[in-house]
Amino acid sequence: AQSVTQPDIHITVSEGASLELRCNYSYGATPYLFWYVQSPGQGLQLLLKYFSGDTLVQGIKGFEAEFKRSQSSFNLRKPSVHWSDAAEYFCAVATYYNQGGKLIFGQGTELSVKP
Amino acid sequence: GAGVSQSPSNKVTEKGKDVELRCDPISGHTALYWYRQRLGQGLEFLIYFQGNSAPDKSGLPSDRFSAERTGESVSTLTIQRTQQEDSAVYLCASSTSGRSTDTQYFGPGTRLTVL
């Protein structure tokens, strides 16, 4: 069965520092991969997604993610974090054979930003 | 245009009561999903509707949970004889056609508390 693991439950970074959030998936073929952000009191917003092609994808708000098949990973990065980036981040996978595109989510990583 | 809306935003109920949660998808979106987010956890898929096809109910945790959708419009998630473990945020999402590559747009959620 497909699964998604986000090893870090909570991460704290200083404003202006770089950020990397880890995501590992389990699936036999190339999955469709997504990163969503959930800010307090708001719904989930898509940051970026990967289906095929260039393994480095750019998203909104200055985020990027890199798909590494050999490591079954899809880590999210940002070169310089802003205080407004404090939120919960979810990695998710949908599969080609998964009829209807239902998403399987990781448990989330909560990001705190120090001034 | 308007996003996905859900009502009520908060619902407090007593154990054993039935509750109905409503979702209004983005106009023109044929696919609609329900997910559940328990405290400190990722989202769990519950049910998926696509046009006039039979819904994918594979994520419903028990027969106390059911959902309906009127055409390609409003959906209602019903939980009968609520239990304390049903306390969670229930999120609705819609997408244009239900393909695995489609972006799912999420509503703000309904926070259900079962006393």
CSV table of C-alpha atoms in Angstrom, one decimal:
chain,number,residue,atom,x,y,z
A,1,ALA,CA,0.0,0.0,0.0
A,2,GLN,CA,1.1,3.5,-0.7
A,3,SER,CA,2.3,5.5,2.3
A,4,VAL,CA,4.0,8.9,3.1
A,5,THR,CA,6.3,9.6,5.9
A,6,GLN,CA,7.3,13.0,7.2
A,7,PRO,CA,10.0,12.2,9.8
A,8,ASP,CA,10.0,15.6,11.5
A,9,ILE,CA,7.0,16.4,13.5
A,10,HIS,CA,8.2,19.9,14.5
A,11,ILE,CA,11.0,22.1,13.1
A,12,THR,CA,12.1,25.5,14.3
A,13,VAL,CA,14.2,27.8,12.1
A,14,SER,CA,15.4,31.3,12.4
A,15,GLU,CA,13.9,33.9,10.1
A,16,GLY,CA,16.2,34.2,7.1
A,17,ALA,CA,17.6,30.8,7.5
A,18,SER,CA,17.2,28.0,4.9
A,19,LEU,CA,14.6,25.3,5.3
A,20,GLU,CA,14.3,21.7,4.3
A,21,LEU,CA,11.3,19.5,5.1
A,22,ARG,CA,11.6,15.8,4.5
A,23,CYS,CA,9.1,13.5,2.8
A,24,ASN,CA,9.5,9.9,1.9
A,25,TYR,CA,6.9,7.8,0.1
A,26,SER,CA,6.3,4.2,-0.5
A,27,TYR,CA,5.1,3.2,-3.9
A,28,GLY,CA,6.4,0.8,-6.6
A,29,ALA,CA,6.2,3.2,-9.6
A,30,THR,CA,6.5,7.0,-10.0
A,31,PRO,CA,3.8,8.6,-7.8
A,32,TYR,CA,2.2,12.0,-8.2
A,33,LEU,CA,3.6,14.1,-5.3
A,34,PHE,CA,2.2,17.2,-3.7
A,35,TRP,CA,3.1,19.6,-0.9
A,36,TYR,CA,0.3,21.5,0.9
A,37,VAL,CA,0.5,24.1,3.6
A,38,GLN,CA,-2.1,24.7,6.3
A,39,SER,CA,-1.9,28.0,8.1
A,40,PRO,CA,-3.8,28.5,11.4
A,41,GLY,CA,-7.5,28.8,10.8
A,42,GLN,CA,-7.2,28.3,7.1
A,43,GLY,CA,-7.7,25.4,4.7
A,44,LEU,CA,-4.9,23.6,2.9
A,45,GLN,CA,-3.2,25.4,0.0
A,46,LEU,CA,-1.2,23.7,-2.7
A,47,LEU,CA,2.4,24.8,-2.7
A,48,LEU,CA,3.7,22.6,-5.6
A,49,LYS,CA,3.2,19.3,-7.3
A,50,TYR,CA,5.3,16.8,-9.3
A,51,PHE,CA,4.2,14.3,-12.0
A,52,SER,CA,7.0,13.8,-14.4
A,53,GLY,CA,9.9,15.6,-16.1
A,54,ASP,CA,12.3,17.9,-14.4
A,55,THR,CA,12.8,16.6,-10.9
A,56,LEU,CA,13.2,20.0,-9.4
A,57,VAL,CA,9.8,21.8,-9.2
A,58,GLN,CA,9.1,25.3,-8.3
A,59,GLY,CA,6.1,26.4,-6.3
A,60,ILE,CA,4.4,29.4,-4.8
A,61,LYS,CA,5.9,31.5,-2.0
A,62,GLY,CA,9.4,30.8,-3.0
A,63,PHE,CA,9.3,27.0,-2.3
A,64,GLU,CA,10.8,24.3,-4.3
A,65,ALA,CA,11.0,20.5,-4.0
A,66,GLU,CA,13.2,17.8,-5.5
A,67,PHE,CA,12.0,14.4,-6.5
A,68,LYS,CA,14.7,11.7,-5.9
A,69,ARG,CA,13.6,8.3,-7.1
A,70,SER,CA,16.6,6.5,-5.7
A,71,GLN,CA,15.7,7.8,-2.2
A,72,SER,CA,11.9,7.7,-2.6
A,73,SER,CA,12.0,11.3,-1.4
A,74,PHE,CA,10.3,14.6,-2.3
A,75,ASN,CA,11.8,17.2,0.1
A,76,LEU,CA,10.6,20.7,0.3
A,77,ARG,CA,13.1,23.6,0.5
A,78,LYS,CA,13.1,27.3,0.8
A,79,PRO,CA,16.4,29.3,0.8
A,80,SER,CA,15.2,32.0,3.2
A,81,VAL,CA,12.3,31.6,5.6
A,82,HIS,CA,9.9,34.4,6.5
A,83,TRP,CA,7.9,34.6,9.7
A,84,SER,CA,4.8,34.2,7.6
A,85,ASP,CA,5.9,30.7,6.6
A,86,ALA,CA,5.1,29.4,10.1
A,87,ALA,CA,2.4,26.8,9.4
A,88,GLU,CA,1.9,23.0,9.1
A,89,TYR,CA,3.2,21.4,5.9
A,90,PHE,CA,1.8,18.2,4.5
A,91,CYS,CA,3.3,15.9,1.8
A,92,ALA,CA,0.9,13.8,-0.1
A,93,VAL,CA,0.9,11.2,-2.9
A,94,ALA,CA,-1.6,10.2,-5.5
A,95,THR,CA,-1.0,7.3,-7.8
A,96,TYR,CA,-1.7,6.6,-11.4
A,97,TYR,CA,-3.7,3.5,-10.5
A,98,ASN,CA,-5.5,5.3,-7.7
A,99,GLN,CA,-8.8,5.9,-9.2
A,100,GLY,CA,-10.1,9.3,-8.5
A,101,GLY,CA,-6.8,10.8,-7.3
A,102,LYS,CA,-7.5,10.5,-3.7
A,103,LEU,CA,-4.5,11.7,-1.7
A,104,ILE,CA,-2.5,9.9,0.9
A,105,PHE,CA,-1.0,12.4,3.4
A,106,GLY,CA,1.9,12.3,5.7
A,107,GLN,CA,1.4,13.3,9.3
A,108,GLY,CA,2.6,16.8,8.7
A,109,THR,CA,5.5,18.9,9.9
A,110,GLU,CA,4.9,21.9,12.0
A,111,LEU,CA,7.2,24.8,11.2
A,112,SER,CA,8.0,27.5,13.8
A,113,VAL,CA,10.0,30.6,12.8
A,114,LYS,CA,12.2,32.4,15.4
A,115,PRO,CA,12.6,36.1,14.9
B,1,GLY,CA,-14.5,32.9,-7.9
B,2,ALA,CA,-15.7,31.4,-4.7
B,3,GLY,CA,-13.7,28.6,-3.2
B,4,VAL,CA,-14.9,25.5,-1.4
B,5,SER,CA,-17.2,26.3,1.5
B,6,GLN,CA,-18.2,24.2,4.5
B,7,SER,CA,-20.7,24.5,7.2
B,8,PRO,CA,-20.9,24.7,10.0
B,9,SER,CA,-17.4,25.8,10.9
B,10,ASN,CA,-17.7,24.3,14.4
B,11,LYS,CA,-20.0,21.7,15.7
B,12,VAL,CA,-20.3,20.5,19.3
B,13,THR,CA,-22.5,17.5,19.9
B,14,GLU,CA,-23.2,14.9,22.6
B,15,LYS,CA,-22.1,11.3,22.2
B,16,GLY,CA,-24.8,9.3,20.5
B,17,LYS,CA,-26.3,12.2,18.5
B,18,ASP,CA,-26.3,12.4,14.7
B,19,VAL,CA,-24.5,15.2,12.8
B,20,GLU,CA,-24.6,16.5,9.3
B,21,LEU,CA,-21.7,18.4,7.7
B,22,ARG,CA,-22.1,20.3,4.5
B,23,CYS,CA,-19.8,21.0,1.6
B,24,ASP,CA,-20.3,23.3,-1.3
B,25,PRO,CA,-17.6,22.6,-4.0
B,26,ILE,CA,-16.2,25.0,-6.5
B,27,SER,CA,-18.7,25.5,-9.3
B,28,GLY,CA,-18.0,23.3,-12.2
B,29,HIS,CA,-15.8,20.8,-10.3
B,30,THR,CA,-17.1,17.3,-10.9
B,31,ALA,CA,-14.9,15.6,-8.2
B,32,LEU,CA,-15.5,16.0,-4.5
B,33,TYR,CA,-13.6,14.5,-1.6
B,34,TRP,CA,-14.1,14.2,2.1
B,35,TYR,CA,-11.1,13.9,4.5
B,36,ARG,CA,-10.7,13.7,8.2
B,37,GLN,CA,-7.9,15.3,10.2
B,38,ARG,CA,-7.6,14.1,13.8
B,39,LEU,CA,-5.6,16.2,16.2
B,40,GLY,CA,-1.9,16.1,15.4
B,41,GLN,CA,-2.3,13.8,12.5
B,42,GLY,CA,-2.4,13.9,8.7
B,43,LEU,CA,-5.5,13.8,6.6
B,44,GLU,CA,-7.3,10.5,6.1
B,45,PHE,CA,-9.4,10.0,3.0
B,46,LEU,CA,-13.0,9.2,3.6
B,47,ILE,CA,-15.0,9.2,0.4
B,48,TYR,CA,-14.9,10.4,-3.2
B,49,PHE,CA,-17.6,11.5,-5.6
B,50,GLN,CA,-17.1,11.9,-9.4
B,51,GLY,CA,-20.0,12.9,-11.5
B,52,ASN,CA,-22.7,10.3,-11.7
B,53,SER,CA,-20.4,7.4,-10.9
B,54,ALA,CA,-20.7,5.3,-7.8
B,55,PRO,CA,-18.8,6.9,-5.0
B,56,ASP,CA,-15.6,5.5,-3.6
B,57,LYS,CA,-16.4,4.8,0.0
B,58,SER,CA,-13.3,2.8,0.8
B,59,GLY,CA,-12.1,5.3,3.5
B,60,LEU,CA,-15.2,5.4,5.6
B,61,PRO,CA,-14.3,4.1,9.0
B,62,SER,CA,-17.6,2.5,10.0
B,63,ASP,CA,-21.2,2.1,8.8
B,64,ARG,CA,-22.1,5.1,11.0
B,65,PHE,CA,-20.5,7.3,8.4
B,66,SER,CA,-22.3,8.1,5.1
B,67,ALA,CA,-22.3,10.8,2.5
B,68,GLU,CA,-24.4,12.0,-0.3
B,69,ARG,CA,-23.9,14.3,-3.2
B,70,THR,CA,-26.6,16.1,-5.2
B,71,GLY,CA,-25.5,15.9,-8.8
B,72,GLU,CA,-22.3,17.8,-9.1
B,73,SER,CA,-23.2,20.2,-6.3
B,74,VAL,CA,-23.5,20.1,-2.6
B,75,SER,CA,-22.4,17.1,-0.5
B,76,THR,CA,-23.5,16.1,3.0
B,77,LEU,CA,-21.4,13.9,5.3
B,78,THR,CA,-23.6,12.3,8.0
B,79,ILE,CA,-22.2,10.7,11.2
B,80,GLN,CA,-24.8,8.7,13.1
B,81,ARG,CA,-24.5,7.9,16.8
B,82,THR,CA,-21.4,10.0,17.2
B,83,GLN,CA,-18.5,8.7,19.4
B,84,GLN,CA,-15.8,10.7,21.0
B,85,GLU,CA,-13.2,9.3,18.6
B,86,ASP,CA,-15.2,11.0,15.8
B,87,SER,CA,-13.9,14.4,17.1
B,88,ALA,CA,-11.8,15.8,14.3
B,89,VAL,CA,-11.7,18.4,11.6
B,90,TYR,CA,-13.6,17.2,8.5
B,91,LEU,CA,-12.3,18.7,5.3
B,92,CYS,CA,-13.9,18.8,1.9
B,93,ALA,CA,-12.0,19.3,-1.4
B,94,SER,CA,-13.0,19.5,-5.0
B,95,SER,CA,-11.2,19.2,-8.3
B,96,THR,CA,-12.1,19.7,-11.9
B,97,SER,CA,-12.3,16.1,-13.0
B,98,GLY,CA,-10.9,13.7,-10.4
B,99,ARG,CA,-7.7,12.9,-12.3
B,100,SER,CA,-4.7,12.1,-10.1
B,101,THR,CA,-2.9,15.1,-11.5
B,102,ASP,CA,-5.7,17.5,-10.7
B,103,THR,CA,-5.2,20.0,-7.9
B,104,GLN,CA,-7.6,19.5,-5.0
B,105,TYR,CA,-8.9,22.7,-3.5
B,106,PHE,CA,-9.8,22.4,0.1
B,107,GLY,CA,-12.4,24.1,2.2
B,108,PRO,CA,-11.8,25.5,5.7
B,109,GLY,CA,-13.1,22.5,7.4
B,110,THR,CA,-15.7,21.7,10.1
B,111,ARG,CA,-14.3,21.1,13.6
B,112,LEU,CA,-16.5,18.4,15.2
B,113,THR,CA,-16.3,18.0,19.0
B,114,VAL,CA,-18.1,15.0,20.5
B,115,LEU,CA,-18.6,15.4,24.3
